[in-house]
PDB file of C-alpha atoms in Angstrom:
ATOM      1  CA  MET A 202     -66.800  25.974 -88.727  1.00 79.00           C
ATOM      2  CA  MET A 203     -67.276  24.536 -85.072  1.00 83.00           C
ATOM      3  CA  HIS A 204     -67.591  21.039 -86.930  1.00 88.00           C
ATOM      4  CA  PHE A 205     -63.886  21.888 -88.858  1.00 87.00           C
ATOM      5  CA  LEU A 206     -62.512  22.926 -85.517  1.00 87.00           C
ATOM      6  CA  GLN A 207     -63.321  19.972 -83.579  1.00 90.00           C
ATOM      7  CA  ASN A 208     -62.346  18.456 -86.478  1.00 91.00           C
ATOM      8  CA  LEU A 209     -59.456  19.854 -86.730  1.00 89.00           C
ATOM      9  CA  LEU A 210     -58.332  19.323 -82.949  1.00 91.00           C
ATOM     10  CA  PHE A 211     -59.311  15.950 -83.038  1.00 93.00           C
ATOM     11  CA  TYR A 212     -56.581  15.156 -85.848  1.00 93.00           C
ATOM     12  CA  PHE A 213     -53.941  16.888 -83.697  1.00 92.00           C
ATOM     13  CA  MET A 214     -54.511  15.244 -79.842  1.00 94.00           C
ATOM     14  CA  VAL A 215     -55.828  11.917 -81.473  1.00 93.00           C
ATOM     15  CA  GLU A 216     -53.591  11.112 -84.716  1.00 93.00           C
ATOM     16  CA  VAL A 217     -50.596  13.821 -84.204  1.00 94.00           C
ATOM     17  CA  LEU A 218     -49.419  13.779 -80.689  1.00 94.00           C
ATOM     18  CA  GLU A 219     -50.656  11.102 -78.463  1.00 95.00           C
ATOM     19  CA  PRO A 220     -48.632   8.411 -81.069  1.00 94.00           C
ATOM     20  CA  ASN A 221     -45.876  10.833 -81.549  1.00 95.00           C
ATOM     21  CA  TRP A 222     -45.754  10.626 -77.216  1.00 95.00           C
ATOM     22  CA  HIS A 223     -45.609   7.584 -76.309  1.00 95.00           C
ATOM     23  CA  ARG A 224     -42.982   7.459 -79.682  1.00 95.00           C
ATOM     24  CA  PHE A 225     -40.953   9.971 -77.415  1.00 95.00           C
ATOM     25  CA  GLN A 226     -42.536   8.101 -74.101  1.00 95.00           C
ATOM     26  CA  GLU A 227     -41.097   4.828 -74.768  1.00 94.00           C
ATOM     27  CA  SER A 228     -37.718   6.870 -76.468  1.00 94.00           C
ATOM     28  CA  LEU A 229     -36.859   7.984 -72.870  1.00 93.00           C
ATOM     29  CA  ALA A 230     -36.946   4.678 -71.270  1.00 93.00           C
ATOM     30  CA  LYS A 231     -34.360   3.823 -73.235  1.00 93.00           C
ATOM     31  CA  CYS A 232     -32.654   6.998 -72.703  1.00 92.00           C
ATOM     32  CA  THR A 233     -29.172   6.361 -71.017  1.00 92.00           C
ATOM     33  CA  SER A 234     -27.597  10.193 -71.811  1.00 93.00           C
ATOM     34  CA  VAL A 235     -28.507  13.997 -71.412  1.00 94.00           C
ATOM     35  CA  ASP A 236     -28.132  14.377 -75.136  1.00 94.00           C
ATOM     36  CA  GLU A 237     -30.327  11.003 -75.518  1.00 94.00           C
ATOM     37  CA  VAL A 238     -32.938  13.018 -73.907  1.00 94.00           C
ATOM     38  CA  LEU A 239     -32.747  16.162 -75.682  1.00 95.00           C
ATOM     39  CA  THR A 240     -32.835  14.191 -79.142  1.00 95.00           C
ATOM     40  CA  CYS A 241     -35.832  12.555 -78.720  1.00 95.00           C
ATOM     41  CA  HIS A 242     -37.439  15.043 -77.287  1.00 95.00           C
ATOM     42  CA  GLN A 243     -36.053  17.075 -80.821  1.00 96.00           C
ATOM     43  CA  ASN A 244     -37.744  15.025 -82.551  1.00 95.00           C
ATOM     44  CA  PHE A 245     -41.044  14.042 -81.050  1.00 95.00           C
ATOM     45  CA  LEU A 246     -41.291  18.234 -81.482  1.00 95.00           C
ATOM     46  CA  SER A 247     -40.649  18.086 -84.953  1.00 95.00           C
ATOM     47  CA  VAL A 248     -42.733  15.263 -86.144  1.00 95.00           C
ATOM     48  CA  ALA A 249     -45.135  16.881 -84.197  1.00 94.00           C
ATOM     49  CA  LEU A 250     -44.886  19.986 -85.689  1.00 93.00           C
ATOM     50  CA  LYS A 251     -44.871  18.802 -89.466  1.00 92.00           C
ATOM     51  CA  GLU A 252     -47.627  16.378 -88.605  1.00 92.00           C
ATOM     52  CA  CYS A 253     -50.148  19.716 -87.464  1.00 90.00           C
ATOM     53  CA  LEU A 254     -49.045  21.768 -90.694  1.00 86.00           C
ATOM     54  CA  LEU A 255     -47.650  23.896 -88.383  1.00 88.00           C
ATOM     55  CA  THR A 256     -43.920  23.393 -90.767  1.00 90.00           C
ATOM     56  CA  GLU A 257     -45.385  24.393 -94.093  1.00 90.00           C
ATOM     57  CA  PRO A 258     -45.580  28.497 -94.575  1.00 90.00           C
ATOM     58  CA  GLU A 259     -48.511  27.969 -97.012  1.00 92.00           C
ATOM     59  CA  LEU A 260     -50.853  25.375 -94.934  1.00 89.00           C
ATOM     60  CA  LEU A 261     -49.978  27.548 -91.719  1.00 89.00           C
ATOM     61  CA  ASN A 262     -51.102  31.064 -93.476  1.00 90.00           C
ATOM     62  CA  ILE A 263     -54.569  29.038 -94.793  1.00 91.00           C
ATOM     63  CA  LEU A 264     -54.945  27.533 -91.142  1.00 88.00           C
ATOM     64  CA  ASN A 265     -54.201  31.297 -89.296  1.00 90.00           C
ATOM     65  CA  MET A 266     -56.643  32.694 -92.294  1.00 91.00           C
ATOM     66  CA  VAL A 267     -59.467  30.020 -90.753  1.00 90.00           C
ATOM     67  CA  LEU A 268     -59.267  30.518 -87.070  1.00 89.00           C
ATOM     68  CA  ASN A 269     -58.722  34.603 -87.764  1.00 91.00           C
ATOM     69  CA  SER A 270     -62.008  33.966 -89.240  1.00 91.00           C
ATOM     70  CA  CYS A 271     -63.809  32.187 -87.038  1.00 88.00           C
ATOM     71  CA  GLN A 272     -62.783  34.231 -85.025  1.00 89.00           C
ATOM     72  CA  TYR A 273     -64.468  37.028 -86.650  1.00 91.00           C
ATOM     73  CA  PHE A 274     -66.926  35.085 -86.647  1.00 90.00           C
ATOM     74  CA  ILE A 275     -67.628  34.882 -82.953  1.00 88.00           C
ATOM     75  CA  THR A 276     -66.433  38.317 -81.699  1.00 90.00           C
ATOM     76  CA  PHE A 277     -69.770  39.330 -84.128  1.00 91.00           C
ATOM     77  CA  SER A 278     -71.942  36.564 -82.867  1.00 89.00           C
ATOM     78  CA  GLN A 279     -71.197  38.252 -79.199  1.00 90.00           C
ATOM     79  CA  GLN A 280     -72.313  41.694 -79.897  1.00 90.00           C
ATOM     80  CA  GLN A 281     -75.229  40.907 -81.133  1.00 91.00           C
ATOM     81  CA  ILE A 282     -75.789  38.757 -78.037  1.00 89.00           C
ATOM     82  CA  ASP A 283     -75.064  41.773 -76.522  1.00 88.00           C
ATOM     83  CA  ARG A 284     -77.444  43.907 -78.037  1.00 90.00           C
ATOM     84  CA  VAL A 285     -79.698  41.167 -77.666  1.00 88.00           C
ATOM     85  CA  PHE A 286     -79.024  41.745 -74.060  1.00 86.00           C
ATOM     86  CA  GLU A 287     -79.130  45.533 -73.780  1.00 86.00           C
ATOM     87  CA  ALA A 288     -82.631  45.809 -76.156  1.00 85.00           C
ATOM     88  CA  GLU A 289     -84.238  42.979 -73.546  1.00 84.00           C
ATOM     89  CA  ALA A 290     -83.420  45.067 -70.635  1.00 81.00           C
ATOM     90  CA  ARG A 291     -84.489  48.874 -72.346  1.00 83.00           C
ATOM     91  CA  ARG A 292     -87.805  47.114 -72.546  1.00 82.00           C
ATOM     92  CA  ALA A 293     -87.915  45.101 -69.590  1.00 77.00           C
ATOM     93  CA  GLU A 294     -87.456  48.179 -67.822  1.00 77.00           C
ATOM     94  CA  ASP A 295     -89.538  50.041 -69.993  1.00 75.00           C
ATOM     95  CA  LEU A 296     -92.378  47.286 -69.325  1.00 72.00           C
ATOM     96  CA  GLY A 297     -91.350  47.587 -65.490  1.00 66.00           C
ATOM     97  CA  ILE A 298     -92.266  50.504 -64.924  1.00 56.00           C
ATOM     98  CA  ALA A 299     -95.612  50.281 -66.510  1.00 51.00           C
ATOM     99  CA  LEU A 300     -96.311  47.341 -64.920  1.00 46.00           C
ATOM    100  CA  GLY A 301     -95.543  48.831 -61.699  1.00 50.00           C
ATOM    101  CA  SER A 302     -97.153  51.666 -62.186  1.00 49.00           C
ATOM    102  CA  ALA A 303    -100.273  49.363 -63.751  1.00 49.00           C
ATOM    103  CA  ALA A 304     -99.854  46.988 -60.973  1.00 46.00           C
ATOM    104  CA  ARG A 305    -100.040  50.979 -58.075  1.00 47.00           C
ATOM    105  CA  ARG A 306    -103.211  51.186 -59.539  1.00 50.00           C
ATOM    106  CA  ALA A 307    -105.008  48.829 -60.289  1.00 48.00           C
ATOM    107  CA  ARG A 308    -104.051  47.674 -56.118  1.00 47.00           C
ATOM    108  CA  GLY A 309    -105.633  50.530 -55.444  1.00 51.00           C
ATOM    109  CA  PRO A 310    -103.762  52.557 -51.116  1.00 52.00           C
ATOM    110  CA  GLY A 311    -103.199  49.753 -48.856  1.00 48.00           C
ATOM    111  CA  SER A 312    -103.824  47.160 -51.207  1.00 43.00           C
ATOM    112  CA  THR A 313    -101.800  44.064 -52.303  1.00 43.00           C
ATOM    113  CA  LEU A 314    -102.127  42.239 -56.234  1.00 40.00           C
ATOM    114  CA  SER A 315    -101.238  39.017 -55.760  1.00 39.00           C
ATOM    115  CA  THR A 316     -98.934  37.448 -59.330  1.00 39.00           C
ATOM    116  CA  VAL A 317     -98.911  33.941 -60.317  1.00 39.00           C
ATOM    117  CA  SER A 318     -96.361  32.995 -62.299  1.00 39.00           C
ATOM    118  CA  THR A 319     -97.265  30.743 -65.727  1.00 39.00           C
ATOM    119  CA  GLY A 320     -95.502  29.387 -68.364  1.00 41.00           C
ATOM    120  CA  SER A 321     -95.517  32.098 -70.889  1.00 41.00           C
ATOM    121  CA  GLY A 322     -95.789  34.669 -68.913  1.00 44.00           C
ATOM    122  CA  SER A 323     -97.969  35.931 -65.184  1.00 42.00           C
ATOM    123  CA  SER A 324    -101.280  36.625 -64.293  1.00 42.00           C
ATOM    124  CA  THR A 325    -102.879  39.157 -62.197  1.00 42.00           C
ATOM    125  CA  ALA A 326    -105.723  38.426 -59.469  1.00 41.00           C
ATOM    126  CA  SER A 327    -107.317  41.518 -61.234  1.00 41.00           C
ATOM    127  CA  GLY A 328    -107.294  38.678 -64.614  1.00 42.00           C
ATOM    128  CA  ARG A 329    -105.069  40.594 -66.309  1.00 41.00           C
ATOM    129  CA  ARG A 330    -101.421  38.571 -68.175  1.00 42.00           C
ATOM    130  CA  HIS A 331     -98.727  40.116 -68.955  1.00 42.00           C
ATOM    131  CA  ARG A 332     -96.358  38.401 -71.890  1.00 43.00           C
ATOM    132  CA  ARG A 333     -93.085  37.886 -70.284  1.00 43.00           C
ATOM    133  CA  SER A 334     -89.634  36.822 -72.533  1.00 42.00           C
ATOM    134  CA  PRO A 335     -89.324  33.214 -71.907  1.00 43.00           C
ATOM    135  CA  SER A 336     -85.642  34.085 -70.963  1.00 42.00           C
ATOM    136  CA  MET A 337     -86.628  36.393 -68.044  1.00 42.00           C
ATOM    137  CA  ALA A 338     -87.330  33.962 -65.705  1.00 43.00           C
ATOM    138  CA  VAL A 339     -88.312  35.677 -62.715  1.00 42.00           C
ATOM    139  CA  ASP A 340     -89.379  33.930 -59.431  1.00 42.00           C
ATOM    140  CA  GLU A 341     -92.358  35.397 -57.063  1.00 43.00           C
ATOM    141  CA  LYS A 342     -90.291  38.175 -55.747  1.00 44.00           C
ATOM    142  CA  SER A 343     -89.346  40.001 -59.026  1.00 40.00           C
ATOM    143  CA  ALA A 344     -92.614  39.571 -59.959  1.00 47.00           C
ATOM    144  CA  GLU A 345     -94.434  41.591 -57.820  1.00 47.00           C
ATOM    145  CA  ASP A 346     -91.511  44.328 -58.571  1.00 56.00           C
ATOM    146  CA  PRO A 347     -90.815  44.650 -61.863  1.00 55.00           C
ATOM    147  CA  GLU A 348     -88.070  47.287 -61.902  1.00 57.00           C
ATOM    148  CA  THR A 349     -85.855  44.349 -59.783  1.00 65.00           C
ATOM    149  CA  VAL A 350     -86.538  41.793 -63.228  1.00 62.00           C
ATOM    150  CA  ALA A 351     -84.693  44.930 -65.183  1.00 64.00           C
ATOM    151  CA  GLU A 352     -82.297  46.186 -62.545  1.00 68.00           C
ATOM    152  CA  ARG A 353     -81.493  42.176 -62.803  1.00 71.00           C
ATOM    153  CA  ILE A 354     -80.898  41.893 -66.515  1.00 71.00           C
ATOM    154  CA  ARG A 355     -79.212  45.219 -66.888  1.00 72.00           C
ATOM    155  CA  ARG A 356     -76.397  43.694 -64.426  1.00 76.00           C
ATOM    156  CA  ASN A 357     -76.324  40.946 -66.183  1.00 75.00           C
ATOM    157  CA  VAL A 358     -74.972  42.493 -68.865  1.00 74.00           C
ATOM    158  CA  ILE A 359     -73.206  44.794 -67.180  1.00 78.00           C
ATOM    159  CA  GLN A 360     -71.270  41.983 -65.612  1.00 81.00           C
ATOM    160  CA  ARG A 361     -70.918  39.921 -69.362  1.00 81.00           C
ATOM    161  CA  ARG A 362     -69.186  43.921 -70.732  1.00 79.00           C
ATOM    162  CA  GLU A 363     -66.557  43.438 -67.546  1.00 81.00           C
ATOM    163  CA  ALA A 364     -66.352  39.689 -68.034  1.00 82.00           C
ATOM    164  CA  ARG A 365     -65.814  40.015 -71.967  1.00 80.00           C
ATOM    165  CA  ILE A 366     -63.515  43.286 -71.513  1.00 78.00           C
ATOM    166  CA  GLU A 367     -60.768  41.219 -68.705  1.00 81.00           C
ATOM    167  CA  GLU A 368     -60.662  38.650 -71.757  1.00 80.00           C
ATOM    168  CA  ASP A 369     -59.664  40.459 -74.448  1.00 77.00           C
ATOM    169  CA  ALA A 370     -56.740  42.047 -71.404  1.00 77.00           C
ATOM    170  CA  ASN A 371     -55.410  39.352 -70.915  1.00 73.00           C
TER     171      ASN A 371
END
């Protein structure tokens, strides 16, 4: 779909609009009255519409169906991505609560547990490794407090949802 849309836009811009725009500017330079300007503009619009396949109802319906299919695919993909983010937020929250209580038990009263970040997870001072999703990159502060990670993911999910709602409203 992306290939089709890129090629369609390329055709519209490079093959149709740009050359016709240059011809329109050349004809404007030769105009001596407002009526000639309006005629040149009308000619530019009619040629552009015809060459962009927007004057034939049958072609316009086919193009509209293809673009509607693309929009449906985008909406479906965004819903799937949102579901993944929400599931990851729930997972991080559950993992965060579990890690938080395990870390408190391992630390004991008054001690600190240092956390060293590695490529695929984090390793604690006690030598245990906790798996972490690669998309949940965290800094040292949030690695020490797993509940912060879950809250940050939840905020990101909410912000994306609000942005999508606002975009749909416009």
